[in-house]
CSV table of C-alpha atoms and ligand atoms in Angstrom, one decimal:
chain,number,residue,atom,x,y,z
Q,23,MET,CA,-43.6,3.7,7.8
Q,24,GLY,CA,-41.7,0.5,8.9
Q,25,GLU,CA,-40.0,0.3,12.4
Q,26,PRO,CA,-36.4,-0.2,11.1
Q,27,LEU,CA,-36.6,3.6,9.5
Q,28,VAL,CA,-38.0,5.6,12.0
Q,29,SER,CA,-36.9,6.4,15.5
Q,30,SER,CA,-38.2,9.0,17.7
Q,31,ASP,CA,-36.0,8.5,20.9
Q,32,ALA,CA,-33.4,11.2,20.8
Q,33,VAL,CA,-34.5,14.8,20.8
Q,34,ARG,CA,-31.2,16.8,19.9
Q,35,LEU,CA,-28.8,17.2,17.3
Q,36,PRO,CA,-25.3,16.1,17.5
Q,37,PRO,CA,-23.4,19.2,18.7
Q,38,TRP,CA,-22.5,21.5,15.6
Q,39,ARG,CA,-20.3,24.6,14.3
Q,40,ARG,CA,-20.4,24.7,11.0
Q,41,VAL,CA,-23.7,24.5,9.4
Q,42,VAL,CA,-24.4,24.3,5.8
Q,43,VAL,CA,-27.9,26.4,4.8
Q,44,LYS,CA,-29.6,25.7,1.6
Q,45,VAL,CA,-32.7,27.8,0.9
Q,46,GLY,CA,-34.8,26.9,-2.0
Q,47,SER,CA,-36.0,29.0,-4.9
Q,48,ASN,CA,-39.9,29.0,-3.0
Q,49,LEU,CA,-38.4,30.8,-0.2
Q,50,ILE,CA,-36.6,33.4,-2.4
Q,51,ALA,CA,-39.5,34.2,-5.1
Q,52,PRO,CA,-42.5,32.7,-3.3
Q,53,GLU,CA,-45.1,31.9,-6.2
Q,54,GLY,CA,-42.7,32.4,-8.8
Q,55,ARG,CA,-42.7,36.0,-8.5
Q,56,ARG,CA,-40.2,38.6,-7.4
Q,57,ILE,CA,-37.0,38.4,-5.0
Q,58,SER,CA,-39.1,38.6,-1.4
Q,59,THR,CA,-37.4,38.8,2.1
Q,60,ARG,CA,-39.8,37.7,3.9
Q,61,HIS,CA,-38.9,34.4,4.6
Q,62,LEU,CA,-34.9,35.2,4.3
Q,63,LEU,CA,-35.2,38.0,7.4
Q,64,PRO,CA,-35.3,34.4,9.9
Q,65,ILE,CA,-32.2,33.0,8.0
Q,66,ALA,CA,-30.2,36.4,8.1
Q,67,ARG,CA,-30.9,36.7,12.1
Q,68,PHE,CA,-29.6,33.2,12.3
Q,69,VAL,CA,-26.5,34.2,10.4
Q,70,ALA,CA,-26.1,36.7,13.1
Q,71,GLU,CA,-26.3,34.9,16.0
Q,72,CYS,CA,-24.6,32.1,14.8
Q,73,ALA,CA,-21.5,35.0,14.3
Q,74,ASP,CA,-22.1,36.0,17.7
Q,75,ALA,CA,-21.8,32.1,19.0
Q,76,GLY,CA,-18.8,31.7,17.2
Q,77,ARG,CA,-20.5,29.3,14.9
Q,78,GLU,CA,-20.2,29.3,10.7
Q,79,VAL,CA,-22.7,29.4,8.4
Q,80,VAL,CA,-22.5,28.5,4.6
Q,81,ILE,CA,-25.5,29.5,2.9
Q,82,VAL,CA,-26.5,27.4,-1.1
Q,83,SER,CA,-29.1,29.7,-2.4
Q,84,SER,CA,-31.2,29.1,-5.1
Q,85,GLY,CA,-33.4,31.8,-6.5
Q,86,ALA,CA,-30.9,32.9,-9.7
Q,87,VAL,CA,-33.3,32.0,-12.4
Q,88,ALA,CA,-36.6,32.7,-10.2
Q,89,ALA,CA,-35.1,36.4,-10.2
Q,90,GLY,CA,-34.2,36.8,-13.3
Q,91,ARG,CA,-37.6,35.4,-14.8
Q,92,ALA,CA,-38.8,38.9,-12.4
Q,93,GLU,CA,-36.0,40.9,-13.1
Q,94,LEU,CA,-37.0,41.2,-17.0
Q,95,GLY,CA,-41.2,41.6,-16.0
Q,96,THR,CA,-42.2,39.4,-18.9
Q,97,PRO,CA,-43.2,36.0,-18.0
Q,98,VAL,CA,-40.9,33.1,-19.2
Q,99,ALA,CA,-42.3,29.5,-19.9
Q,100,ALA,CA,-41.5,27.3,-17.1
Q,101,GLY,CA,-39.9,24.7,-20.0
Q,102,ALA,CA,-38.0,27.5,-21.4
Q,103,SER,CA,-34.5,26.4,-23.3
Q,104,LEU,CA,-31.2,25.9,-21.6
Q,105,GLY,CA,-30.1,28.9,-23.5
Q,106,VAL,CA,-32.8,31.2,-22.0
Q,107,ARG,CA,-32.5,29.5,-18.3
Q,108,GLN,CA,-28.7,30.5,-18.7
Q,109,ALA,CA,-29.8,33.7,-19.7
Q,110,LEU,CA,-32.1,33.9,-16.7
Q,111,ALA,CA,-29.5,33.0,-14.6
Q,112,ALA,CA,-26.9,35.7,-15.3
Q,113,LEU,CA,-29.8,38.0,-15.1
Q,114,GLY,CA,-30.7,37.1,-11.5
Q,115,GLN,CA,-27.8,35.9,-9.9
Q,116,PRO,CA,-26.9,39.4,-9.1
Q,117,ARG,CA,-30.1,40.0,-7.8
Q,118,MET,CA,-30.3,37.6,-5.4
Q,119,PHE,CA,-26.8,38.0,-4.3
Q,120,ASP,CA,-27.3,41.7,-3.7
Q,121,THR,CA,-30.6,40.7,-1.7
Q,122,TRP,CA,-28.7,38.5,0.7
Q,123,ALA,CA,-25.9,41.0,1.0
Q,124,HIS,CA,-27.7,43.6,2.0
Q,125,LEU,CA,-30.2,41.4,4.4
Q,126,LEU,CA,-26.9,40.1,6.1
Q,127,ASP,CA,-24.9,42.8,6.8
Q,128,ARG,CA,-21.7,41.8,7.0
Q,129,PRO,CA,-19.3,40.4,4.3
Q,130,CYS,CA,-20.5,38.0,2.0
Q,131,ALA,CA,-19.0,36.2,-0.8
Q,132,GLN,CA,-20.3,35.0,-4.1
Q,133,VAL,CA,-19.1,31.3,-4.9
Q,134,LEU,CA,-20.5,30.0,-8.1
Q,135,LEU,CA,-19.6,26.4,-8.5
Q,136,SER,CA,-20.2,23.9,-11.7
Q,137,ARG,CA,-19.7,20.0,-11.6
Q,138,ASP,CA,-16.3,20.3,-12.5
Q,139,ASP,CA,-15.2,21.8,-9.5
Q,140,LEU,CA,-16.1,19.0,-7.3
Q,141,GLN,CA,-14.9,16.2,-8.9
Q,142,ASN,CA,-11.6,17.4,-10.3
Q,143,ARG,CA,-9.4,17.0,-7.7
Q,144,ARG,CA,-7.5,20.0,-8.4
Q,145,ARG,CA,-9.8,22.2,-8.7
Q,146,TYR,CA,-11.6,20.6,-5.5
Q,147,VAL,CA,-8.9,21.5,-3.3
Q,148,ASN,CA,-8.9,25.1,-4.7
Q,149,ALA,CA,-12.9,25.3,-3.9
Q,150,LYS,CA,-12.1,24.0,-0.7
Q,151,ASN,CA,-9.0,26.5,0.2
Q,152,THR,CA,-11.7,29.6,-0.8
Q,153,LEU,CA,-14.3,28.3,1.0
Q,154,ARG,CA,-12.2,27.6,4.1
Q,155,ALA,CA,-10.6,30.8,4.0
Q,156,LEU,CA,-14.0,32.9,3.6
Q,157,LEU,CA,-15.1,31.4,6.9
Q,158,GLU,CA,-11.5,32.0,8.7
Q,159,LEU,CA,-12.2,35.7,7.2
Q,160,ARG,CA,-16.0,35.3,8.8
Q,161,ALA,CA,-17.1,36.1,5.8
Q,162,VAL,CA,-20.8,34.2,4.6
Q,163,PRO,CA,-20.2,32.3,1.5
Q,164,ILE,CA,-23.2,32.6,-0.7
Q,165,VAL,CA,-23.2,29.6,-3.0
Q,166,ASN,CA,-24.9,28.8,-5.7
Q,167,GLU,CA,-24.2,26.5,-8.8
Q,168,ASN,CA,-22.8,28.4,-11.7
Q,169,ASP,CA,-25.8,28.2,-13.8
Q,170,SER,CA,-25.4,31.0,-16.5
Q,171,VAL,CA,-22.2,28.9,-18.1
Q,172,ALA,CA,-22.1,25.0,-16.8
Q,173,ILE,CA,-23.8,22.9,-19.5
Q,174,ASP,CA,-26.3,20.4,-19.1
Q,175,GLU,CA,-24.0,17.1,-19.0
Q,176,LEU,CA,-21.7,19.6,-16.5
Q,177,ARG,CA,-24.2,20.5,-14.2
Q,178,VAL,CA,-25.0,19.1,-10.6
Q,179,GLY,CA,-28.6,19.7,-11.9
Q,180,ASP,CA,-30.1,21.1,-8.2
Q,181,ASN,CA,-29.2,22.8,-5.4
Q,182,ASP,CA,-30.0,20.1,-3.2
Q,183,ASN,CA,-27.1,17.7,-4.3
Q,184,LEU,CA,-25.8,20.8,-4.5
Q,185,ALA,CA,-25.3,21.3,-0.9
Q,186,ALA,CA,-24.7,18.4,-0.2
Q,187,HIS,CA,-21.5,18.8,-2.0
Q,188,VAL,CA,-20.9,22.0,-0.4
Q,189,ALA,CA,-21.4,20.1,3.0
Q,190,VAL,CA,-19.1,17.4,2.5
Q,191,LEU,CA,-16.1,20.0,1.2
Q,192,VAL,CA,-16.2,22.5,4.2
Q,193,GLU,CA,-16.8,19.6,6.7
Q,194,ALA,CA,-20.0,21.0,8.0
Q,195,ASP,CA,-21.5,19.5,11.2
Q,196,LEU,CA,-25.1,20.1,10.2
Q,197,LEU,CA,-26.6,20.5,6.6
Q,198,VAL,CA,-30.0,22.1,6.7
Q,199,ILE,CA,-32.6,22.2,3.7
Q,200,LEU,CA,-35.1,24.5,3.9
Q,201,SER,CA,-38.4,25.0,1.4
Q,202,ASP,CA,-41.8,25.1,1.5
Q,203,VAL,CA,-42.6,21.4,2.6
Q,204,ALA,CA,-42.0,20.5,6.3
Q,205,GLY,CA,-40.1,17.5,6.1
Q,206,VAL,CA,-40.7,13.9,4.7
Q,207,PHE,CA,-44.2,12.7,5.0
Q,208,GLU,CA,-45.2,8.8,5.2
Q,209,ALA,CA,-47.5,10.0,2.1
Q,210,ASP,CA,-47.2,13.0,-0.5
Q,211,PRO,CA,-49.1,15.4,1.8
Q,212,ARG,CA,-50.3,17.3,-1.1
Q,213,THR,CA,-52.5,14.5,-2.2
Q,214,HIS,CA,-52.9,12.5,1.7
Q,215,PRO,CA,-53.5,15.8,4.0
Q,216,SER,CA,-53.6,12.8,6.5
Q,217,ALA,CA,-50.1,11.7,6.3
Q,218,GLN,CA,-47.6,11.7,9.2
Q,219,LEU,CA,-44.1,14.1,9.4
Q,220,ILE,CA,-41.5,11.5,9.7
Q,221,PRO,CA,-39.2,13.2,12.6
Q,222,ARG,CA,-36.2,11.0,12.5
Q,223,LEU,CA,-34.9,9.0,9.1
Q,224,GLU,CA,-31.7,6.7,10.3
Q,225,ARG,CA,-31.1,6.2,6.9
Q,226,ILE,CA,-32.4,6.6,3.2
Q,227,ASP,CA,-33.1,3.7,1.2
Q,228,GLU,CA,-34.6,2.8,-1.4
Q,229,ALA,CA,-38.0,2.6,0.4
Q,230,VAL,CA,-37.8,6.1,1.6
Q,231,LEU,CA,-36.5,7.0,-1.6
Q,232,ALA,CA,-39.8,5.7,-3.2
Q,233,LEU,CA,-41.5,7.7,-0.6
Q,234,ALA,CA,-40.4,11.0,-2.7
Q,235,GLY,CA,-42.6,11.8,-5.7
Q,236,GLY,CA,-41.2,14.2,-8.5
Q,237,ALA,CA,-40.4,17.8,-8.4
Q,238,GLY,CA,-42.0,19.9,-6.0
Q,239,SER,CA,-43.0,23.1,-7.2
Q,240,ALA,CA,-42.8,25.0,-10.5
Q,241,VAL,CA,-40.2,27.5,-9.3
Q,242,GLY,CA,-36.8,25.1,-8.2
Q,243,THR,CA,-35.9,22.2,-9.7
Q,244,GLY,CA,-35.8,19.7,-6.9
Q,245,GLY,CA,-38.4,17.9,-4.8
Q,246,MET,CA,-38.2,15.9,-2.3
Q,247,ARG,CA,-36.1,13.2,-3.9
Q,248,THR,CA,-33.5,15.8,-4.4
Q,249,LYS,CA,-33.5,16.3,-0.9
Q,250,LEU,CA,-33.2,12.4,-0.2
Q,251,GLU,CA,-30.5,12.3,-2.4
Q,252,ALA,CA,-28.4,15.2,-0.9
Q,253,ALA,CA,-29.2,14.1,3.0
Q,254,ARG,CA,-28.2,10.4,2.0
Q,255,LYS,CA,-24.8,12.2,0.5
Q,256,ALA,CA,-24.4,13.6,3.4
Q,257,ALA,CA,-24.9,11.0,5.7
Q,258,ALA,CA,-22.7,8.7,3.9
Q,259,SER,CA,-19.9,11.3,4.6
Q,260,GLY,CA,-20.7,11.7,8.4
Q,261,ILE,CA,-23.2,14.9,8.1
Q,262,PRO,CA,-26.6,14.6,9.6
Q,263,THR,CA,-29.2,16.7,7.2
Q,264,VAL,CA,-32.2,18.7,8.6
Q,265,ILE,CA,-35.1,18.6,5.9
Q,266,ALA,CA,-37.8,21.6,6.9
Q,267,SER,CA,-39.9,24.4,6.3
Q,268,GLY,CA,-38.1,27.7,5.6
Q,269,ARG,CA,-42.0,29.4,6.3
Q,270,ASP,CA,-41.9,28.3,9.6
Q,271,GLY,CA,-39.9,31.0,11.9
Q,272,ASP,CA,-38.8,29.0,14.5
Q,273,THR,CA,-36.9,26.0,12.1
Q,274,LEU,CA,-34.0,28.0,12.6
Q,275,GLY,CA,-34.5,29.1,16.3
Q,276,ALA,CA,-34.5,25.7,16.9
Q,277,ILE,CA,-31.6,24.3,15.1
Q,278,ALA,CA,-29.8,27.0,17.0
Q,279,ARG,CA,-31.0,25.5,20.4
Q,280,GLY,CA,-29.8,21.8,19.4
Q,281,GLU,CA,-33.5,20.2,18.4
Q,282,TRP,CA,-35.2,20.3,15.2
Q,283,ARG,CA,-38.5,20.7,13.3
Q,284,GLY,CA,-39.0,19.1,10.2
Q,285,THR,CA,-37.0,15.8,9.4
Q,286,LEU,CA,-33.6,14.9,11.0
Q,287,VAL,CA,-31.9,12.1,8.3
Q,288,GLU,CA,-28.7,10.8,10.7
Q,289,ARG,CA,-25.3,10.2,9.6
Q,290,ALA,CA,-23.8,6.7,8.8
Q,291,ALA,CA,-22.9,5.2,11.5
Q,292,THR,CA,-19.5,4.9,10.4
Q,293,ARG,CA,-19.7,8.5,10.1
Q,294,LEU,CA,-16.6,9.4,12.4
Q,295,ASN,CA,-14.2,7.7,11.1
Q,296,ALA,CA,-15.8,8.7,7.4
Q,297,LYS,CA,-12.7,10.4,5.7
Q,298,ALA,CA,-10.1,8.9,7.7
Q,299,HIS,CA,-11.3,5.9,6.3
Q,300,TRP,CA,-11.2,7.2,2.4
Q,301,LEU,CA,-7.6,8.4,3.6
Q,302,LYS,CA,-6.6,5.4,4.8
Q,303,HIS,CA,-8.0,2.7,2.6
Q,304,ALA,CA,-9.5,4.1,-0.8
Q,305,LEU,CA,-6.8,5.7,-2.6
Q,306,VAL,CA,-3.0,4.7,-3.2
Q,307,PRO,CA,-0.4,7.0,-2.4
Q,308,ALA,CA,0.7,8.5,-5.4
Q,309,GLY,CA,3.9,9.7,-3.4
Q,310,ARG,CA,6.2,10.3,-0.4
Q,311,ILE,CA,6.7,13.4,1.6
Q,312,ILE,CA,9.8,12.9,3.7
Q,313,VAL,CA,9.7,14.7,7.0
Q,314,ASP,CA,12.3,15.6,9.3
Q,315,ASP,CA,11.5,15.0,13.2
Q,316,GLY,CA,10.2,18.6,14.1
Q,317,ALA,CA,7.6,18.3,11.7
Q,318,SER,CA,6.8,14.6,13.0
Q,319,GLY,CA,6.5,15.4,16.5
Q,320,ALA,CA,4.3,18.3,15.4
Q,321,LEU,CA,1.6,15.9,13.5
Q,322,LEU,CA,1.8,13.0,16.1
Q,323,ALA,CA,1.6,15.4,19.3
Q,324,ARG,CA,0.2,18.4,18.7
Q,325,GLY,CA,-2.2,17.3,15.5
Q,326,ALA,CA,-0.9,20.5,13.2
Q,327,SER,CA,-0.5,20.9,9.8
Q,328,LEU,CA,2.2,19.6,7.7
Q,329,LEU,CA,4.3,22.8,6.6
Q,330,PRO,CA,6.8,22.9,3.7
Q,331,ALA,CA,9.4,24.1,6.2
Q,332,GLY,CA,9.5,20.6,7.7
Q,333,VAL,CA,9.7,18.7,4.3
Q,334,VAL,CA,12.8,17.0,3.3
Q,335,ASP,CA,12.6,15.5,0.6
Q,336,VAL,CA,9.6,14.7,-1.9
Q,337,GLU,CA,9.2,11.6,-4.1
Q,338,GLY,CA,6.9,10.5,-7.0
Q,339,GLU,CA,5.0,12.7,-9.5
Q,340,PHE,CA,1.8,13.4,-7.8
Q,341,ARG,CA,-0.3,16.3,-8.2
Q,342,ALA,CA,-2.1,18.9,-5.9
Q,343,GLY,CA,-4.9,17.2,-4.0
Q,344,ASP,CA,-3.5,13.5,-4.6
Q,345,LEU,CA,-3.1,11.5,-1.7
Q,346,VAL,CA,0.5,10.9,-0.2
Q,347,GLU,CA,2.4,9.6,2.5
Q,348,VAL,CA,4.2,11.1,5.0
Q,349,VAL,CA,7.3,9.4,6.3
Q,350,ARG,CA,9.6,10.2,8.7
Q,351,ARG,CA,13.1,9.9,8.2
Q,352,GLY,CA,15.5,9.8,11.4
Q,353,ALA,CA,18.6,8.1,12.5
Q,354,ASP,CA,16.3,4.8,13.2
Q,355,GLY,CA,15.5,4.6,9.4
Q,356,GLU,CA,12.0,5.5,7.9
Q,357,ARG,CA,8.7,4.9,9.2
Q,358,ALA,CA,5.3,6.0,7.4
Q,359,ILE,CA,3.7,8.5,10.1
Q,360,ALA,CA,0.6,9.5,8.2
Q,361,ARG,CA,-1.6,9.6,4.8
Q,362,GLY,CA,-3.2,13.1,3.7
Q,363,LEU,CA,-3.6,15.8,0.2
Q,364,ALA,CA,-1.4,17.3,-0.9
Q,365,GLN,CA,-1.7,21.3,-1.3
Q,366,TYR,CA,0.7,21.2,-4.1
Q,367,ASP,CA,2.5,19.6,-7.0
Q,368,ALA,CA,5.2,17.3,-6.3
Q,369,GLY,CA,7.3,19.7,-8.6
Q,370,GLU,CA,6.5,22.6,-6.6
Q,371,LEU,CA,6.8,21.2,-3.0
Q,372,LYS,CA,10.5,20.5,-4.0
Q,373,ARG,CA,10.9,24.1,-4.8
Q,374,ILE,CA,9.5,24.8,-1.6
Q,375,ARG,CA,10.6,22.6,0.7
Q,376,GLY,CA,12.2,23.6,3.8
Q,377,ARG,CA,10.8,27.2,3.6
Q,378,PRO,CA,9.0,28.9,5.7
Q,379,SER,CA,5.3,29.9,4.6
Q,380,HIS,CA,5.8,33.3,3.8
Q,381,ALA,CA,8.6,32.3,1.5
Q,382,ILE,CA,6.5,30.8,-0.5
Q,383,GLU,CA,5.1,33.5,-2.7
Q,384,SER,CA,8.4,34.9,-3.8
Q,385,VAL,CA,9.7,31.1,-5.0
Q,386,LEU,CA,6.7,29.9,-6.7
Q,387,GLY,CA,6.0,33.6,-8.4
Q,388,TYR,CA,2.1,33.2,-6.1
Q,389,LEU,CA,1.0,32.5,-3.1
Q,390,GLY,CA,-0.8,29.2,-2.8
Q,391,ALA,CA,-1.9,27.3,0.7
Q,392,GLU,CA,0.3,28.0,3.6
Q,393,THR,CA,0.9,24.4,4.5
Q,394,ALA,CA,1.9,21.0,2.3
Q,395,ILE,CA,-1.1,19.0,3.8
Q,396,HIS,CA,-4.0,21.0,5.5
Q,397,ARG,CA,-4.7,19.4,8.8
Q,398,ASP,CA,-8.1,18.6,8.1
Q,399,ASP,CA,-7.2,16.2,5.3
Q,400,LEU,CA,-4.5,14.5,7.0
Q,401,VAL,CA,-4.9,11.2,9.2
Q,402,LEU,CA,-2.2,9.6,11.4
Q,403,LEU,CA,-1.4,6.1,10.6
T,30,LIG,N1,-29.6,26.9,-9.4
T,30,LIG,C1,-30.7,27.5,-9.6
T,30,LIG,C2,-30.9,28.5,-9.7
T,30,LIG,O1,-30.3,29.6,-8.8
T,30,LIG,C3,-31.5,26.7,-9.0
T,30,LIG,C4,-31.3,25.0,-8.6
T,30,LIG,C5,-32.6,24.5,-7.5
T,30,LIG,O2,-33.5,25.1,-7.1
T,30,LIG,O3,-32.4,23.4,-7.2
T,30,LIG,O4,-32.0,29.1,-10.0
């Protein structure tokens, strides 16, 4: 492995508070048999420790299809048709979720996502709000792809990439991908037993992707390639990834201590401003929200969210999830002060402008977000 890809001087993870842990089928249903709690117990312990320390965990769990196979009690060929795989997922998903809910012994929420939920901005904002609310309620979201209904061309396809999307969605500080492999090796350890583990990757380029062969197991969909793709996605959004074994009991203990086992894929160098950069430069605003002095002061001085109460005018035909410009209107004229993603359509926002958040439900007839723009989706200009 060449110098530019690896260096081993960093010994600690960047500080983290919110983590997405992806758990592969191989840990949930070892050897493709029924669900086993053996490798899930250390994860449950980790979740409890995180909760005590004020940290948040989102679990992305595979295993629905594997559990469905076990539920039937009769073997189903690995290459079964899409319809059969979807039926297996529908059979197994409740088993898999029940296992987590039982083990974690705290409020757990089932969240099933499809690619559409991540691509369509309105649904993206919606999924994001749901996950955010669940974390605020101190529940543990257990996420999987909505396998039983997602049609092939509309699937994310593997839970490694799904976990990266979820990490971006919840603005996690860390993504952990647990499977039965100990990390990224210089060569496939199944065929090259002396291959060395790579402890740290500064970036994932084609040379690194070439290290990964095809799928790693018969039960899961992913292999090392999808893990590296996921880590690359996360890195581009400023999130480091640890790829490690979920069979080594101390993997998560190390992460809790700010260390790691396996391979750490670092976040991209531009990470700190990845989202701000996107908001600031990548999109053309679809409209303008005019705010009063009070709201402007709260945004500029306190890093607050923009509430409908501070909105005095709405211009343009934007939809929820669209980028809008926030403009302060004062005696001295107008000045653009921020950009952000609207939580409401322009028409809805016109109806609730100037109103306190508790009045939103009675005006619109349903309860949406409390904010017009959440501070996580806002960048000051
Ligand atoms: N979503 C699939 C399942 O729950 C697993 C996909 C994967 O392992 O990547 O069975």
